[in-house]
Steps between C-alpha positions, in 0.01 A plus 500: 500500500148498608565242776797629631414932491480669833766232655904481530415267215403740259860648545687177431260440156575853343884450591485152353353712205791747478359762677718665741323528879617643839451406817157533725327568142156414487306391123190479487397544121499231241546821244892459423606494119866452429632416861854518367489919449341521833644618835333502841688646751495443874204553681276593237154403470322343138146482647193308332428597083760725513628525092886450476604489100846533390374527114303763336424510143476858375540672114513144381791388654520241817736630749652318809631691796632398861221615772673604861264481848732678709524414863161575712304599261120365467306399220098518607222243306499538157769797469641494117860624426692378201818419288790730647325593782662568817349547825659703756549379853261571702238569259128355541370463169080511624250261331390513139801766452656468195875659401507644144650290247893534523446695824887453604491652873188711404639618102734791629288578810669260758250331750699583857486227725232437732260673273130378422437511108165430400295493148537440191688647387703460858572861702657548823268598772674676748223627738193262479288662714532848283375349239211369632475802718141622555337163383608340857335617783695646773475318839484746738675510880265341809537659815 
C-alpha cells in the first residue's frame, strides 16, 4: 500500500483486497486491518496515519465488525475509530481524534452530518470559535 496511498491506485489495491470503495475517494493511510468489513463511501477522505480497524479485542473475546465511511466524510492524520464504527456523511473526524471503542454513530448520541468531532474520546464541536472564545484575540474593524 505504501507505494500506491494518496493515488487512484490506492483505490484499486484495497478493492483488490475486498474492501468496498466509491468513487472520487481519496486513501491516504497505510492503517487498514480487515479490508473486507470496510466501506468507503463516495467522496470521503482517509488522510495520512489515520487508524481504520475493523477488530477490537475487548473482555477477552476478539470481535470482527463491518466499518462504514459514509459519503463525504473526512478522516484527518492519525484520527482512530474502530470495529463497528460508522462515520456519518459529512463528518470531519480532526487529527489525533479517536472514537470510543464500539462508538456505532457516536454510542446512542448520533454524530449529524457535517459535524467536527474531535478528542479522544471524539465529541461534536458545533461552534469552534465558542470554545476557544476569549483565548483568540478579536481583530477589530479598520476604518
Amino acid at each position: 500500500m505504501g507505494l500506491v496511498r494518496g493515488s487512484r491506485l490506492a483505490n484499486l489495491y484495497m478493492r483488490f483486497f475486498g474492501a468496498t470503495i466509491g468513487r472520487n475517494t481519496f486513501i491516504n493511510s497505510t492503517y487498514f486491518m480487515e479490508p473486507p468489513l470496510l466501506t468507503i463511501s463516495d467522496e470521503a477522505v482517509v488522510d495520512d496515519g489515520s487508524v481504520n480497524i475493523a477488530h477490537v479485542l475487548a473482555h477477552g473475546r476478539l470481535a470482527f465488525e463491518a466499518k462504514v465511511i459514509e459519503s463525504g466524510a473526512i478522516l484527518h492524520p492519525f484520527s482512530i475509530s474502530w470495529a463497528g464504527d460508522l462515520i456519518p456523511a459529512g463528518v470531519i473526524l480532526g487529527p489525533k481524534a479517536q472514537l470510543a471503542e464500539k462508538t456505532k454513530h457516536g454510542r446512542g448520541a448520533p454524530f449529524p452530518p457535517g459535524s467536527y468531532i474531535q478528542g479522544c474520546p471524539a465529541t461534536e464541536y458545533t461552534d469552534i470559535y465558542s470554545k476557544i472564545g476569549s483565548h483568540c484575540p478579536q481583530a477589530s474593524p479598520t476604518s
